[in-house]
Tab-separated table of C-alpha atoms in Angstrom:
chain	number	residue	atom	x	y	z
B	13	MET	CA	26.597	75.280	-69.066
B	14	THR	CA	22.856	75.974	-69.917
B	15	ASP	CA	20.104	76.214	-67.922
B	16	SER	CA	18.575	73.271	-70.702
B	17	ASP	CA	16.703	69.913	-70.724
B	18	GLU	CA	20.092	68.803	-71.337
B	19	GLU	CA	22.283	70.161	-68.640
B	20	PHE	CA	23.868	66.749	-66.674
B	21	LEU	CA	22.241	67.198	-63.189
B	22	THR	CA	24.148	64.960	-60.071
B	23	ILE	CA	22.472	61.982	-58.442
B	24	GLY	CA	21.752	64.551	-55.339
B	25	VAL	CA	20.402	67.636	-57.148
B	26	PHE	CA	18.403	65.132	-59.339
B	27	ALA	CA	17.277	63.705	-56.334
B	28	ARG	CA	16.239	66.352	-54.692
B	29	SER	CA	14.210	68.151	-57.617
B	30	SER	CA	12.370	64.245	-58.634
B	31	GLY	CA	11.452	63.712	-54.908
B	32	LEU	CA	13.644	60.175	-54.706
B	33	THR	CA	16.033	59.348	-53.121
B	34	PRO	CA	19.645	58.877	-54.233
B	35	SER	CA	19.491	55.083	-52.936
B	36	ALA	CA	16.170	54.851	-54.920
B	37	LEU	CA	17.840	56.219	-58.086
B	38	ARG	CA	20.310	53.540	-57.748
B	39	PHE	CA	18.030	50.635	-57.505
B	40	TYR	CA	16.017	52.020	-60.508
B	41	ASP	CA	18.728	52.589	-62.584
B	42	ASP	CA	19.730	49.032	-61.527
B	43	CYS	CA	16.446	47.092	-62.460
B	44	GLY	CA	16.095	49.378	-65.597
B	45	LEU	CA	13.581	51.427	-64.937
B	46	LEU	CA	14.959	54.709	-65.209
B	47	VAL	CA	18.843	55.232	-66.728
B	48	PRO	CA	20.633	58.069	-65.955
B	49	ALA	CA	21.463	60.160	-69.253
B	50	SER	CA	25.414	59.824	-68.415
B	51	THR	CA	27.045	57.709	-66.383
B	52	ASP	CA	31.131	58.523	-65.963
B	53	SER	CA	33.083	55.543	-66.908
B	54	LYS	CA	35.933	55.934	-64.246
B	55	SER	CA	34.138	57.746	-60.988
B	56	GLY	CA	30.781	55.928	-61.891
B	57	TYR	CA	28.945	59.076	-61.219
B	58	ARG	CA	25.406	59.378	-62.797
B	59	TYR	CA	23.758	62.255	-64.503
B	60	TYR	CA	20.484	63.138	-65.840
B	61	THR	CA	18.746	66.119	-67.480
B	62	ARG	CA	15.856	67.661	-66.882
B	63	ALA	CA	14.197	65.750	-69.416
B	64	GLN	CA	13.877	62.901	-66.540
B	65	SER	CA	12.432	64.352	-64.422
B	66	LYS	CA	8.505	63.784	-65.257
B	67	ARG	CA	9.561	59.764	-65.748
B	68	ALA	CA	11.068	60.294	-62.543
B	69	ASN	CA	7.763	61.814	-61.210
B	70	ILE	CA	5.818	59.030	-62.388
B	71	ILE	CA	7.108	56.508	-60.946
B	72	ARG	CA	7.347	58.101	-57.700
B	73	GLN	CA	3.702	58.633	-57.729
B	74	LEU	CA	2.904	55.454	-59.049
B	75	ARG	CA	5.403	53.522	-55.821
B	76	GLU	CA	3.553	56.157	-53.861
B	77	ILE	CA	0.016	53.643	-54.589
B	78	GLY	CA	1.700	50.443	-53.886
B	79	MET	CA	2.371	50.013	-57.040
B	80	PRO	CA	4.194	46.733	-58.480
B	81	LEU	CA	7.322	47.573	-60.827
B	82	ASP	CA	6.282	45.006	-63.324
B	83	LYS	CA	3.356	47.776	-63.797
B	84	VAL	CA	5.415	50.437	-63.369
B	85	ALA	CA	7.233	49.539	-66.315
B	86	ALA	CA	4.337	48.257	-68.246
B	87	ALA	CA	2.522	51.535	-67.496
B	88	LEU	CA	5.770	53.942	-68.305
B	89	ASP	CA	6.797	51.941	-72.089
B	90	GLY	CA	3.577	51.658	-72.934
B	91	ASP	CA	1.351	53.788	-74.991
B	92	GLU	CA	-0.992	56.699	-72.510
B	93	ALA	CA	-4.378	54.663	-73.263
B	94	ALA	CA	-2.576	51.705	-71.785
B	95	ALA	CA	-0.788	53.717	-69.311
B	96	VAL	CA	-4.778	54.958	-67.803
B	97	GLU	CA	-5.431	51.390	-67.676
B	98	ILE	CA	-3.152	50.381	-66.019
B	99	VAL	CA	-3.600	52.548	-63.378
B	100	ASP	CA	-7.134	52.502	-63.137
B	101	ARG	CA	-6.638	48.705	-62.815
B	102	HIS	CA	-4.493	48.790	-59.519
B	103	VAL	CA	-7.059	51.357	-58.024
B	104	GLU	CA	-9.458	49.355	-58.923
B	105	GLU	CA	-7.581	46.196	-56.862
B	106	LEU	CA	-6.454	48.514	-54.296
B	107	ALA	CA	-10.405	49.774	-53.664
B	108	ALA	CA	-11.316	45.675	-53.537
B	109	ARG	CA	-8.085	45.280	-50.666
B	110	ALA	CA	-9.667	48.132	-49.227
B	111	ARG	CA	-13.000	47.107	-48.493
B	112	ALA	CA	-11.559	43.203	-47.635
B	113	ALA	CA	-9.463	45.004	-44.958
B	114	ALA	CA	-12.646	46.810	-43.570
B	115	GLU	CA	-14.484	43.722	-43.622
B	116	ALA	CA	-11.613	41.953	-41.667
B	117	ALA	CA	-11.277	44.315	-39.454
B	118	ALA	CA	-14.569	44.681	-37.924
B	119	SER	CA	-14.991	41.386	-37.359
B	120	ILE	CA	-10.991	41.103	-35.303
B	121	ARG	CA	-13.039	44.526	-33.535
B	122	ARG	CA	-15.749	41.884	-32.501
B	123	LEU	CA	-13.593	39.508	-31.537
B	124	PHE	CA	-11.734	42.334	-28.542
B	125	ASP	CA	-14.768	44.135	-28.029
B	126	GLU	CA	-16.487	40.255	-27.038
B	127	LYS	CA	-17.489	40.012	-23.328
B	128	CYS	CA	-16.658	37.197	-21.227
B	129	CYS	CA	-20.079	35.363	-19.614
B	130	THR	CA	-20.806	35.418	-16.441
B	131	ALA	CA	-21.777	32.437	-14.809
B	132	THR	CA	-24.558	31.938	-11.573
B	133	VAL	CA	-23.441	28.639	-9.311
B	134	SER	CA	-24.923	28.110	-6.341
B	135	ALA	CA	-22.991	28.724	-3.775
B	136	ALA	CA	-23.090	25.901	-1.824
B	137	ASP	CA	-22.059	23.785	-4.760
B	138	PHE	CA	-19.119	26.003	-5.713
B	139	ALA	CA	-17.998	25.932	-2.123
B	140	SER	CA	-18.050	21.619	-2.110
B	141	ALA	CA	-16.132	21.772	-5.203
B	142	VAL	CA	-13.497	24.108	-3.816
B	143	ALA	CA	-12.507	21.893	-1.273
B	144	GLN	CA	-13.336	18.882	-3.140
B	145	VAL	CA	-10.633	19.953	-5.772
B	146	SER	CA	-8.483	21.639	-3.589
B	147	SER	CA	-6.955	19.318	-1.690
B	148	ALA	CA	-4.984	18.077	-5.288
B	149	ALA	CA	-3.096	21.945	-5.587
B	150	GLY	CA	0.389	21.623	-5.401
B	151	THR	CA	2.484	23.064	-2.606
B	152	SER	CA	6.036	23.677	-4.002
B	153	ASP	CA	6.681	27.135	-4.796
B	154	ASP	CA	8.429	25.585	-7.668
B	155	PHE	CA	5.124	24.870	-9.793
B	156	PRO	CA	3.179	28.067	-8.649
B	157	VAL	CA	0.525	27.411	-11.242
B	158	LEU	CA	0.025	24.541	-9.499
B	159	ARG	CA	-1.312	25.913	-6.297
B	160	GLY	CA	-4.537	26.923	-7.718
B	161	VAL	CA	-7.663	25.898	-8.468
B	162	LEU	CA	-8.264	26.150	-12.965
B	163	ILE	CA	-11.578	27.612	-12.796
B	164	GLN	CA	-13.289	27.557	-16.808
B	165	VAL	CA	-16.586	28.876	-17.856
B	166	ASP	CA	-17.520	27.476	-20.426
B	167	GLY	CA	-21.973	27.196	-22.326
B	168	GLY	CA	-23.354	26.053	-19.454
B	169	ALA	CA	-21.140	24.739	-16.695
B	170	VAL	CA	-17.986	25.560	-14.419
B	171	THR	CA	-15.561	23.293	-14.298
B	172	LEU	CA	-13.169	23.346	-11.373
B	173	THR	CA	-9.695	21.535	-11.350
B	174	ALA	CA	-6.701	20.735	-9.424
B	175	THR	CA	-3.250	19.284	-9.537
B	176	ASP	CA	0.010	18.204	-7.583
B	177	ARG	CA	1.473	16.433	-10.555
B	178	TYR	CA	0.573	13.087	-8.768
B	179	ARG	CA	-3.143	13.332	-8.290
B	180	LEU	CA	-5.449	15.011	-10.163
B	181	SER	CA	-9.298	16.213	-9.468
B	182	THR	CA	-11.773	18.040	-11.282
B	183	ARG	CA	-15.594	18.819	-10.848
B	184	SER	CA	-17.720	20.440	-13.109
B	185	LEU	CA	-20.944	22.074	-12.062
B	186	VAL	CA	-24.259	23.032	-13.726
B	187	ALA	CA	-24.493	26.463	-13.863
B	188	GLN	CA	-26.244	29.377	-15.997
B	189	CYS	CA	-24.639	31.563	-18.567
B	190	SER	CA	-24.630	34.823	-20.107
B	191	ALA	CA	-24.401	35.328	-23.699
B	192	GLY	CA	-20.236	35.983	-24.407
B	193	THR	CA	-17.182	34.224	-24.447
B	194	SER	CA	-15.928	31.284	-22.806
B	195	TRP	CA	-12.926	32.039	-19.866
B	196	SER	CA	-10.623	30.573	-17.423
B	197	ARG	CA	-8.702	31.911	-14.932
B	198	ILE	CA	-6.164	30.091	-12.655
B	199	ALA	CA	-7.386	31.046	-8.332
B	200	ALA	CA	-5.307	31.483	-5.191
B	201	VAL	CA	-6.610	28.146	-3.261
B	202	GLY	CA	-6.778	30.849	-0.248
B	203	SER	CA	-8.800	33.449	-2.185
B	204	LEU	CA	-11.971	31.115	-2.504
B	205	GLU	CA	-11.670	29.914	0.519
B	206	ALA	CA	-14.098	33.089	2.087
B	207	VAL	CA	-16.451	32.322	-0.680
B	208	PRO	CA	-19.970	32.517	0.402
B	209	VAL	CA	-21.288	29.162	1.053
B	210	ALA	CA	-25.459	30.144	1.382
B	211	GLY	CA	-27.156	31.827	-1.909
B	212	THR	CA	-25.731	31.777	-5.365
B	213	LEU	CA	-22.718	33.440	-6.683
B	214	VAL	CA	-21.794	35.255	-10.160
B	215	LEU	CA	-18.552	34.893	-11.471
B	216	THR	CA	-17.512	37.169	-13.931
B	217	ALA	CA	-13.475	37.621	-15.930
B	218	THR	CA	-11.643	40.652	-15.454
B	219	ALA	CA	-9.127	41.458	-17.369
B	220	ASP	CA	-6.225	39.398	-15.963
B	221	SER	CA	-8.486	38.098	-12.808
B	222	MET	CA	-12.104	36.948	-11.593
B	223	VAL	CA	-14.413	38.210	-9.593
B	224	ILE	CA	-17.331	36.540	-7.521
B	225	ASP	CA	-20.554	38.520	-6.307
B	226	SER	CA	-23.144	37.169	-3.797
B	227	ASP	CA	-25.966	38.725	-1.680
B	228	GLY	CA	-23.101	39.335	0.896
B	229	GLY	CA	-20.804	41.374	-1.427
B	230	ARG	CA	-17.749	40.749	-4.030
B	231	ALA	CA	-14.899	38.520	-3.116
B	232	GLU	CA	-11.666	39.657	-5.136
B	233	VAL	CA	-9.926	36.165	-6.502
B	234	ASP	CA	-6.275	36.014	-6.590
B	235	ALA	CA	-5.389	35.154	-9.974
B	236	ILE	CA	-2.146	32.819	-10.974
B	237	ASP	CA	-0.833	33.608	-14.457
B	238	GLY	CA	1.241	30.409	-15.978
B	239	GLN	CA	-0.288	28.309	-18.303
B	240	PHE	CA	-2.639	25.684	-16.210
B	241	PRO	CA	-1.413	21.604	-17.976
B	242	ASP	CA	-3.632	20.763	-20.382
B	243	TRP	CA	-5.905	18.500	-17.744
B	244	GLN	CA	-8.095	17.069	-20.582
B	245	ALA	CA	-5.904	15.534	-22.458
B	246	VAL	CA	-4.538	13.830	-19.594
B	247	MET	CA	-8.196	12.714	-18.932
B	248	ASP	CA	-9.121	11.923	-23.417
B	249	GLY	CA	-5.787	9.835	-23.115
B	250	LEU	CA	-6.140	7.445	-20.424
B	251	ALA	CA	-6.315	3.813	-20.867
B	252	PRO	CA	-9.146	1.854	-21.025
B	253	THR	CA	-10.338	0.243	-17.458
B	254	VAL	CA	-9.220	-3.306	-17.003
B	255	THR	CA	-10.727	-4.037	-13.464
B	256	ARG	CA	-13.880	-1.613	-11.470
B	257	VAL	CA	-13.804	-1.698	-8.027
B	258	VAL	CA	-16.842	-0.487	-6.114
B	259	LEU	CA	-16.140	-0.584	-2.525
B	260	GLN	CA	-16.829	1.311	0.937
B	261	ARG	CA	-13.988	5.089	1.244
B	262	ASP	CA	-12.204	4.071	3.984
B	263	PHE	CA	-9.944	0.657	2.776
B	264	VAL	CA	-6.935	3.094	2.882
B	265	PRO	CA	-4.951	2.554	5.635
B	266	LEU	CA	-4.066	5.240	8.284
B	267	ASP	CA	-0.140	4.078	8.202
B	268	GLY	CA	2.135	6.531	6.080
B	269	GLY	CA	4.321	4.579	2.789
B	270	THR	CA	3.157	2.305	-0.009
B	271	VAL	CA	0.125	0.616	0.551
B	272	ARG	CA	-0.432	-2.397	-1.748
B	273	VAL	CA	-3.240	-3.131	-3.152
B	274	VAL	CA	-4.916	-6.605	-5.110
B	275	ALA	CA	-8.683	-6.451	-7.213
B	276	GLY	CA	-9.331	-9.945	-9.137
B	277	PRO	CA	-12.447	-11.872	-8.843
B	278	ASN	CA	-11.000	-13.092	-5.485
B	279	GLY	CA	-12.125	-9.327	-4.183
B	280	VAL	CA	-10.276	-7.077	-3.153
B	281	SER	CA	-7.095	-6.790	-0.301
B	282	VAL	CA	-5.145	-3.904	0.809
B	283	ASP	CA	-1.738	-4.850	2.223
B	284	ASP	CA	-3.360	-7.879	2.349
B	285	VAL	CA	-6.164	-7.245	4.390
B	286	ALA	CA	-9.632	-8.335	2.890
B	287	VAL	CA	-11.332	-5.021	1.809
B	288	PRO	CA	-15.089	-6.058	1.231
B	289	ALA	CA	-15.389	-5.331	-2.356
B	290	GLN	CA	-17.556	-5.623	-5.934
B	291	VAL	CA	-14.836	-6.569	-8.651
B	292	THR	CA	-15.682	-6.633	-11.830
B	293	GLY	CA	-12.336	-7.992	-14.370
B	294	PRO	CA	-8.744	-9.602	-14.298
B	295	GLU	CA	-6.743	-8.924	-11.209
B	296	THR	CA	-4.749	-6.320	-10.937
B	297	VAL	CA	-2.372	-5.821	-8.164
B	298	VAL	CA	-1.142	-1.538	-8.229
B	299	PHE	CA	1.180	-0.280	-5.868
B	300	PHE	CA	-0.088	3.705	-4.181
B	301	ASP	CA	1.864	6.182	-1.849
B	302	ALA	CA	-0.888	5.936	1.070
B	303	ALA	CA	-0.613	9.735	2.473
B	304	VAL	CA	-1.613	10.653	-1.448
B	305	LEU	CA	-4.380	8.014	-1.799
B	306	GLN	CA	-6.156	9.049	1.443
B	307	ALA	CA	-6.089	13.155	0.156
B	308	ALA	CA	-7.706	11.454	-2.985
B	309	VAL	CA	-10.360	9.609	-1.336
B	310	ALA	CA	-10.872	12.138	1.460
B	311	SER	CA	-12.357	14.523	-1.137
B	312	ALA	CA	-15.447	11.782	-2.413
B	313	VAL	CA	-19.024	12.606	-1.900
B	314	GLY	CA	-20.586	9.326	0.473
B	315	PRO	CA	-19.540	6.293	1.679
B	316	ASP	CA	-18.600	4.499	-1.383
B	317	LEU	CA	-16.435	5.016	-4.539
B	318	MET	CA	-15.714	3.406	-7.721
B	319	LEU	CA	-11.798	2.609	-8.722
B	320	ASP	CA	-10.943	2.445	-12.659
B	321	ILE	CA	-7.623	0.467	-12.582
B	322	ALA	CA	-6.007	0.656	-16.214
B	323	ALA	CA	-2.792	-1.191	-15.673
B	324	PRO	CA	-0.034	-0.988	-12.535
B	325	ASP	CA	1.961	1.640	-14.119
B	326	GLN	CA	-1.174	3.993	-14.803
B	327	PRO	CA	-2.893	6.278	-13.426
B	328	MET	CA	-5.735	4.756	-11.294
B	329	LEU	CA	-9.498	6.846	-12.193
B	330	VAL	CA	-11.318	7.811	-8.300
B	331	ARG	CA	-14.817	8.505	-9.097
B	332	SER	CA	-17.712	9.333	-6.215
B	333	ALA	CA	-20.351	6.879	-6.712
B	334	LEU	CA	-23.214	9.899	-5.301
B	335	ASP	CA	-21.485	12.633	-7.653
B	336	GLY	CA	-20.067	11.292	-10.852
B	337	ALA	CA	-19.383	14.819	-12.407
B	338	LEU	CA	-16.651	15.120	-9.575
B	339	THR	CA	-13.524	12.391	-10.804
B	340	THR	CA	-9.733	12.172	-9.008
B	341	LEU	CA	-6.683	10.275	-10.289
B	342	VAL	CA	-4.067	8.580	-8.622
B	343	MET	CA	-0.735	8.055	-10.376
B	344	PRO	CA	0.416	4.958	-8.593
B	345	VAL	CA	4.620	4.234	-7.469
B	346	LEU	CA	6.361	1.106	-7.951
B	347	GLY	CA	5.936	-1.620	-5.385
């Protein structure tokens, strides 16, 4: 056998000389792109000639620049001018995709580089909000995320929310926010108790927690990992108020157990004891766990409360008459 264009080369030798792998050569054979010069009918061995090296090299280089098989076949089977046009058009498409990718990457980098905003609030208001909503935080180790207070910084407001699944308390504070993205963290209740109560506070998000700066220094906040319940969806899904009651917040008896609240045109009674109140709407009877209800109204601001009752099996909305930004939900129980 002579070293000529007619010399047959095994698939392994041809693969090394062309830069294609044997598996790629088999693939190109099966799809008709590069058919061996000869195939042994018994063994199935494929043999190539050196004359096929040019076609193999062209295929390899076109595939390296990402040209799809149908365009590779069109370039190989057409005349020289058509092949050049196909290659040029493909390169133009690559350049267009590269430009689009660069623009997208710049936008994505801005998202990663974008800093979280900082929020400046009154220390007294923040401490008051922590005291009010943290009473609704859970205590069970089964739900660690409920043992914290969700702090959300968005636009010109700082919102604090806590829930133990039986109560939900939330309060929004007016804040001065710097430029940047909104953020939220779940703060362990204990780490918020040491925050100063005078002057102003600056809330800043860190990679996985937050810090609170004041004139007295910096307070590190212990963050709790996890997904806080979508409390806003709960609020948005509340049934319409049927009966509204305005009364003094000391209406809940100090005894434990279940209390029966009746509100209607004839006034309000708690466990059959009349309570001075203003009532709008039809008579409604609702039962509550006394301890849960006491804790809910204890955090209210001022002596008066507004109760919005939707139904005996729906959460009751408790609002402070002097602070509409403080809202608490209390779940009823079966009577």
